[in-house]
PDB file of C-alpha atoms in Angstrom:
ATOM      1  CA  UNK A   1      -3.714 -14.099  14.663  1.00  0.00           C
ATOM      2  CA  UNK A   2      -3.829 -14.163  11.150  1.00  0.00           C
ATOM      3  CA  UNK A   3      -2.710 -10.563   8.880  1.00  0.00           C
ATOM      4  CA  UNK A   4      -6.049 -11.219   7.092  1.00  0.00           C
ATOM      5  CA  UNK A   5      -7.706 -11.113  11.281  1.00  0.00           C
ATOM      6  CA  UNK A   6      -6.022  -8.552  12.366  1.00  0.00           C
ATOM      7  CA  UNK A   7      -6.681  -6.578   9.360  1.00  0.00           C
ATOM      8  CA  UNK A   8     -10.435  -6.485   9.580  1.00  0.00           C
ATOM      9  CA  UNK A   9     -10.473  -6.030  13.357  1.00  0.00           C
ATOM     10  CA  UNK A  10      -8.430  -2.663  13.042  1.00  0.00           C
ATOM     11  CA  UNK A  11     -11.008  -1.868   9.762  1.00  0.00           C
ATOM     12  CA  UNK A  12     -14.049  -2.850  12.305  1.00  0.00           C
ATOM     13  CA  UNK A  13     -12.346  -0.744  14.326  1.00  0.00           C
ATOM     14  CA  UNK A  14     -11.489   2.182  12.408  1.00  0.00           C
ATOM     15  CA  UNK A  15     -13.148   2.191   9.554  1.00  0.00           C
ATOM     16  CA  UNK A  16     -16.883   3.560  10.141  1.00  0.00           C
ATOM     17  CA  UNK A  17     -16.106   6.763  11.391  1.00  0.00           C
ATOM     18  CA  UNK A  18     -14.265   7.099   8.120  1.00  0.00           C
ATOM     19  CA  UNK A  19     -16.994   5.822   6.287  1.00  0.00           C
ATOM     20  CA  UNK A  20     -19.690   7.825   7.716  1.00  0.00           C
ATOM     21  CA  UNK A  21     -16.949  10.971   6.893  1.00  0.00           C
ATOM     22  CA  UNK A  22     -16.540  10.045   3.092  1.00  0.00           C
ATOM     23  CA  UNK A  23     -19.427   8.034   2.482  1.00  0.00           C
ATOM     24  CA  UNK A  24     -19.283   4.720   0.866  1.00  0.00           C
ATOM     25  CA  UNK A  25     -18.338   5.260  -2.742  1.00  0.00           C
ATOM     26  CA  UNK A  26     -15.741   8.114  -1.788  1.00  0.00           C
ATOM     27  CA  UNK A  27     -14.254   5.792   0.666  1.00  0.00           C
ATOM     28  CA  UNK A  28     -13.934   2.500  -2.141  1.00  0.00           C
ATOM     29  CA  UNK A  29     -11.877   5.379  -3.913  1.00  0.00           C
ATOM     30  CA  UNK A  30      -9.984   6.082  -1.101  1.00  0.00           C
ATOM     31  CA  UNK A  31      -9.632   2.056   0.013  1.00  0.00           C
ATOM     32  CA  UNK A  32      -8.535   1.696  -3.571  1.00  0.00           C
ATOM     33  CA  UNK A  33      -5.888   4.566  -4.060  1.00  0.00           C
ATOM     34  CA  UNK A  34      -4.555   3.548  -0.739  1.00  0.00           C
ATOM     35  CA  UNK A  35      -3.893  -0.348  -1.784  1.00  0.00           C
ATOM     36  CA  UNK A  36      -2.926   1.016  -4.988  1.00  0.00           C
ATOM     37  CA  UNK A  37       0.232   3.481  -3.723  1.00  0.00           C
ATOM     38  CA  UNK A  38       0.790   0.233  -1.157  1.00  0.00           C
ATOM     39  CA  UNK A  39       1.818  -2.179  -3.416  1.00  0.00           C
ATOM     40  CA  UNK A  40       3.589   0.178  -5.839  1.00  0.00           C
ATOM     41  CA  UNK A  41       5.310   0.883  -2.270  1.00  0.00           C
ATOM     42  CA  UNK A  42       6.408  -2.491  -1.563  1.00  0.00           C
ATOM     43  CA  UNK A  43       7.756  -2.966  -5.264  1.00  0.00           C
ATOM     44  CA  UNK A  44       9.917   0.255  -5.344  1.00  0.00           C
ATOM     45  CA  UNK A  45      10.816  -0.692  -2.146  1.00  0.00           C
ATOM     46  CA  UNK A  46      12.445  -4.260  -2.696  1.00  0.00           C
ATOM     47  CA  UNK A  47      13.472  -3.210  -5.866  1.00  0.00           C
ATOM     48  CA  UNK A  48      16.273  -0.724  -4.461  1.00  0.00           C
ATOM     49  CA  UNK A  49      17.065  -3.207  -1.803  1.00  0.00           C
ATOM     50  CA  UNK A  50      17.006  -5.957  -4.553  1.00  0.00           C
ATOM     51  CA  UNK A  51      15.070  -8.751  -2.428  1.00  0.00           C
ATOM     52  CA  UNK A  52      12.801 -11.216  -3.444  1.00  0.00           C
ATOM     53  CA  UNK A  53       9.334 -11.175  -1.977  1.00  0.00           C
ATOM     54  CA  UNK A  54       5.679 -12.283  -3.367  1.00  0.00           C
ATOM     55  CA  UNK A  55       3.821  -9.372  -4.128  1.00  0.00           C
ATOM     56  CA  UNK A  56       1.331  -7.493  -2.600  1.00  0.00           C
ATOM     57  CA  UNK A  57      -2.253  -6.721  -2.214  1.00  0.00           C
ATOM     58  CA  UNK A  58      -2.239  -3.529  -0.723  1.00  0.00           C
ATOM     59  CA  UNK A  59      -4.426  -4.559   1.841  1.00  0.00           C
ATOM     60  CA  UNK A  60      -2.536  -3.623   5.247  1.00  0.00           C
ATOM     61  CA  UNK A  61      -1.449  -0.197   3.539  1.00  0.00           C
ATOM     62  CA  UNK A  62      -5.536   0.471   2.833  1.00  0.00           C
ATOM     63  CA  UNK A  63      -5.729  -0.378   6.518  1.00  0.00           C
ATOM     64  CA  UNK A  64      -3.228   2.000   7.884  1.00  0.00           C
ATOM     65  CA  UNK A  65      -4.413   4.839   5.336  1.00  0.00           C
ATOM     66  CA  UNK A  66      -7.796   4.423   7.229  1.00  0.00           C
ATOM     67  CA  UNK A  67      -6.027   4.505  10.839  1.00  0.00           C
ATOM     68  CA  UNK A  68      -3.823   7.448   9.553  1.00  0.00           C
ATOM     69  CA  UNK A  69      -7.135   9.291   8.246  1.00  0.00           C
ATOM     70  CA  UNK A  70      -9.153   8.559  11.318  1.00  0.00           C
ATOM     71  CA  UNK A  71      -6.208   9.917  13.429  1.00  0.00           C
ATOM     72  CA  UNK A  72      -6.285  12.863  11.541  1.00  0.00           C
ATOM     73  CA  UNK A  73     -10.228  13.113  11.826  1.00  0.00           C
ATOM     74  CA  UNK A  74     -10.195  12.426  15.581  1.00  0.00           C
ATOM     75  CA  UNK A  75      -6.564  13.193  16.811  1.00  0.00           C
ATOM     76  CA  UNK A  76      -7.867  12.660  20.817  1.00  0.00           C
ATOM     77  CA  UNK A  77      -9.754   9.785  20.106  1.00  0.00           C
ATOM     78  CA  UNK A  78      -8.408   7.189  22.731  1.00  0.00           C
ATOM     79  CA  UNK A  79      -8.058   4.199  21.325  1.00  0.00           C
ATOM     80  CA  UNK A  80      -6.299   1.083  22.893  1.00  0.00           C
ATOM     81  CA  UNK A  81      -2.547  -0.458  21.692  1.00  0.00           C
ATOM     82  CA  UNK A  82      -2.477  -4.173  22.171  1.00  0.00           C
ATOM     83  CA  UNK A  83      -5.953  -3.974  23.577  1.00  0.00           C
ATOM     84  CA  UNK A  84      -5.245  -2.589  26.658  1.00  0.00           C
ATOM     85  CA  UNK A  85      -2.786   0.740  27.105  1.00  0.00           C
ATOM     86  CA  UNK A  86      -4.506   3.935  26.168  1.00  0.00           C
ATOM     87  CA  UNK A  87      -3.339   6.352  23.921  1.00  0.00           C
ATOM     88  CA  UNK A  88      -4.770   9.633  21.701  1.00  0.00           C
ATOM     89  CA  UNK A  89      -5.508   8.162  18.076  1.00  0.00           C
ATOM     90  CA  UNK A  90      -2.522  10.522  16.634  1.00  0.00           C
ATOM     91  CA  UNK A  91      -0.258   9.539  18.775  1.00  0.00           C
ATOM     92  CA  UNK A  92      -0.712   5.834  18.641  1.00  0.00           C
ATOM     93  CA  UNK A  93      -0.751   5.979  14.413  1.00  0.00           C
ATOM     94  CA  UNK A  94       2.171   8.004  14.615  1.00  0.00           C
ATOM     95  CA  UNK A  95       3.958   5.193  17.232  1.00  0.00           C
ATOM     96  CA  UNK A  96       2.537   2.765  14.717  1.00  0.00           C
ATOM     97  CA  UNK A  97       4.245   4.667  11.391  1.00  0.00           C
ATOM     98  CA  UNK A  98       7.558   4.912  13.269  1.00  0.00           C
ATOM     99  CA  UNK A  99       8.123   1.563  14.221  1.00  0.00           C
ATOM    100  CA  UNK A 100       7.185   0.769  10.488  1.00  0.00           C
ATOM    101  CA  UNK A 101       9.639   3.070   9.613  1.00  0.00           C
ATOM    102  CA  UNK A 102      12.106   1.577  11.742  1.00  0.00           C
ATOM    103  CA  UNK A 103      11.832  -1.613  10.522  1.00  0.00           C
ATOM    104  CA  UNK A 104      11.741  -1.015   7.022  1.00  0.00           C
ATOM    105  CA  UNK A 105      15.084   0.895   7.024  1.00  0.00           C
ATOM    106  CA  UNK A 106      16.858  -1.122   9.407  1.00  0.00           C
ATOM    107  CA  UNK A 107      15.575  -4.624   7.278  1.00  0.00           C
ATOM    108  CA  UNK A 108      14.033  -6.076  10.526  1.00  0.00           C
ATOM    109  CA  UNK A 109      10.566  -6.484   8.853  1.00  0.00           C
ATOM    110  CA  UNK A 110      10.166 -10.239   8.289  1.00  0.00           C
ATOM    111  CA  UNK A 111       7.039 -11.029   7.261  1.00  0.00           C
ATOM    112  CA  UNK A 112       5.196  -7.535   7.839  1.00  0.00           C
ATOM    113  CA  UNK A 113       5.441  -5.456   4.791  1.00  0.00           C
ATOM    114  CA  UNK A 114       6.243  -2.177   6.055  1.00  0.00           C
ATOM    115  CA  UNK A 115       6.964  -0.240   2.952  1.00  0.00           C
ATOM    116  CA  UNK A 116       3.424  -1.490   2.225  1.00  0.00           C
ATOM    117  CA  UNK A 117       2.191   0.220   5.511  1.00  0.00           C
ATOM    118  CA  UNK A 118       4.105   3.448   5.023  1.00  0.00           C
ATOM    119  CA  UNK A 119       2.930   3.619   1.093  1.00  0.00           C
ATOM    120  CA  UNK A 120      -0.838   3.308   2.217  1.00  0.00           C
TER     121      UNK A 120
END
């Protein structure tokens, strides 16, 4: 599945609650901020370890600022990991945010910006 797929499944997903919380203009400024601190994430962050990657939208980090936001809103939400194993919303954001952390400081991240993630 694409990022660009998976990204607006997990904003199908997550995102309405959130909207219906900040309304629509307060949540563009939120979507915005979010993408904003993202890519100034991914920047700082392959600046220090000096690699050479195409920029970034900000996109995924809006995305995960949503998930972290709705987990906040609803921490015993149940929502589904890989479609199919059940977990409270906080506790599967926060599984999420780890592994992100993992990977960004170990350099296992590939093609999934996790600095990105963790600056949204």
């Amino acid at each position: 599945m694409s990022d660009f797929a998976i990204n607006m499944l997990v904003l199908h997903s997550f995102g309405p609650p959130v909207i219906a919380a900040l309304g629509p203009t307060s949540f563009v400024g939120f979507w915005i901020s979010a993408a904003v601190a993202s890519s100034t994430a991914h920047v700082v962050f392959n600046m220090f370890n000096k690699k050479k990657t195409a920029g970034a939208l900000g996109a995924s980090g809006a995305i995960t600022a949503s998930t972290i936001l709705f987990a906040l809103m609803h921490p015993k939400a149940q929502i589904s990991i890989f479609f199919f194993i059940p977990v409270n919303a906080l506790v599967g954001v926060c599984a999420f945010i780890a592994y992100d952390i993992y990977r960004a400081s170990s350099g296992t991240n590939g093609r999934i910006d996790s600095a990105g993630h963790i600056g949204g």
